[in-house]
């Protein structure tokens, strides 16, 4: 069964073909980052229009790369939320058209569940129970996954997402949008202990908070006009990594889960990929990351998630499927 995946929830347009839920035949991604860079963040209306322009050739490209024809596509999966409503509408409308024209099942997929499926694509042998850490530009959540398709959110950020905290900090120090990858590079040349910054809520519970860290950086910058950017980036990133690491270890202990799947755009971060598995190993925890191209938004994870939905429910969604910008992660 070949599933066509479509992703347009934010500023990546992507189309992919995944066979039997695990084999990626193609995964074409177009990033709109350059379009939005001049505004310092995603402009929803521009994003919608660009998705509309990019999606049809991306889908054709995904079929061509996979080396298959339309008649070999058995279902179409699309991100139905959470995300920006205009961009979501473009993808969902397109997928409905495909479903109707080809008479194949339509699968509306939760974007956060799709991120978790990056773990399944990368490590098919790693079966639940799992603890998922979803760290992206819009979301930061700890999720208990007793089995694929079942999710229980056990902790979330109370304010900014981890990626948002990095992007907002990047804007403060003039790194452009999105700043996460630049901070990653600069931090590698800096001292993570050069500047003392807070680790909000690190001592308590499973919820997280990153807004206070950003405010601390604002005050630090006000009082220190001269600084080495590499050291500041490394110190700021270290605070984010420390908080995520502590929360993962606490959640794994409380839930008695031995394996952790880290997914979402921030899971591409080099420092997080080094520090978290190392500290967790000391406690007997196994922490796995997907390859970086499956961390950031892409349609292969949507297709994999949609395939699982189809197999477990035996049917697709109706053509009345509505995108939902605030769609919650539920079973
Ligand atoms: O999952 P994603 O592509 O989109 C959302 O669903 O939000 O995540 C995008 C986020 C952005 O905040 C971006 O700055 C961050 O992931 N990001 C990174 C890296 N690559 C992307 N953050 C830190 N280090 C990276 N290498
Ligand atoms: Zn995402």
mmCIF file of N, CA, C and O and ligand atoms in Angstrom, residues 7 9 111-112 115 136-139 264-265 295-297 301, ligand 2:
data_model
loop_
_atom_site.group_PDB
_atom_site.id
_atom_site.type_symbol
_atom_site.label_atom_id
_atom_site.label_comp_id
_atom_site.label_asym_id
_atom_site.label_seq_id
_atom_site.Cartn_x
_atom_site.Cartn_y
_atom_site.Cartn_z
ATOM 1 N N UNK A 7 1.915 17.773 3.588
ATOM 2 C CA UNK A 7 2.146 18.596 4.788
ATOM 3 C C UNK A 7 2.200 20.076 4.391
ATOM 4 O O UNK A 7 3.012 20.468 3.546
ATOM 5 N N UNK A 9 1.276 22.531 7.219
ATOM 6 C CA UNK A 9 0.732 23.159 8.436
ATOM 7 C C UNK A 9 1.400 24.475 8.802
ATOM 8 O O UNK A 9 0.822 25.292 9.504
ATOM 9 N N UNK A 111 -0.699 16.707 13.448
ATOM 10 C CA UNK A 111 0.703 17.038 13.163
ATOM 11 C C UNK A 111 1.668 16.506 14.231
ATOM 12 O O UNK A 111 2.785 16.082 13.917
ATOM 13 N N UNK A 112 1.231 16.519 15.488
ATOM 14 C CA UNK A 112 2.117 16.067 16.567
ATOM 15 C C UNK A 112 2.264 14.543 16.546
ATOM 16 O O UNK A 112 3.353 14.008 16.759
ATOM 17 N N UNK A 115 4.716 13.807 13.897
ATOM 18 C CA UNK A 115 6.111 13.953 14.352
ATOM 19 C C UNK A 115 6.574 12.677 15.064
ATOM 20 O O UNK A 115 7.702 12.224 14.877
ATOM 21 N N UNK A 136 9.198 21.308 18.914
ATOM 22 C CA UNK A 136 9.175 21.959 17.606
ATOM 23 C C UNK A 136 9.052 23.464 17.800
ATOM 24 O O UNK A 136 9.185 23.974 18.911
ATOM 25 N N UNK A 137 8.771 24.168 16.693
ATOM 26 C CA UNK A 137 8.636 25.616 16.775
ATOM 27 C C UNK A 137 7.335 26.020 17.457
ATOM 28 O O UNK A 137 7.254 27.066 18.100
ATOM 29 N N UNK A 138 6.319 25.184 17.334
ATOM 30 C CA UNK A 138 5.017 25.531 17.887
ATOM 31 C C UNK A 138 4.638 24.746 19.125
ATOM 32 O O UNK A 138 3.710 25.133 19.841
ATOM 33 N N UNK A 139 5.321 23.629 19.398
ATOM 34 C CA UNK A 139 4.907 22.748 20.483
ATOM 35 C C UNK A 139 6.087 22.168 21.242
ATOM 36 O O UNK A 139 7.126 21.886 20.651
ATOM 37 N N UNK A 264 10.522 16.271 16.241
ATOM 38 C CA UNK A 264 10.216 17.687 16.012
ATOM 39 C C UNK A 264 11.472 18.442 15.618
ATOM 40 O O UNK A 264 12.588 17.940 15.786
ATOM 41 N N UNK A 265 11.288 19.642 15.097
ATOM 42 C CA UNK A 265 12.413 20.411 14.534
ATOM 43 C C UNK A 265 13.604 20.568 15.465
ATOM 44 O O UNK A 265 14.762 20.464 15.034
ATOM 45 N N UNK A 295 13.201 15.137 11.359
ATOM 46 C CA UNK A 295 12.827 15.902 12.558
ATOM 47 C C UNK A 295 11.967 17.090 12.174
ATOM 48 O O UNK A 295 10.897 17.319 12.749
ATOM 49 N N UNK A 296 12.437 17.880 11.209
ATOM 50 C CA UNK A 296 11.687 19.068 10.798
ATOM 51 C C UNK A 296 10.489 18.629 9.947
ATOM 52 O O UNK A 296 10.406 17.482 9.500
ATOM 53 N N UNK A 297 9.567 19.579 9.714
ATOM 54 C CA UNK A 297 8.300 19.239 9.051
ATOM 55 C C UNK A 297 8.521 18.606 7.677
ATOM 56 O O UNK A 297 9.263 19.132 6.853
ATOM 57 N N UNK A 301 6.380 11.672 7.385
ATOM 58 C CA UNK A 301 5.830 11.345 8.707
ATOM 59 C C UNK A 301 4.293 11.388 8.681
ATOM 60 O O UNK A 301 3.626 10.643 9.393
HETATM 61 ZN ZN1 LIG B 2 6.224 20.336 13.101
#
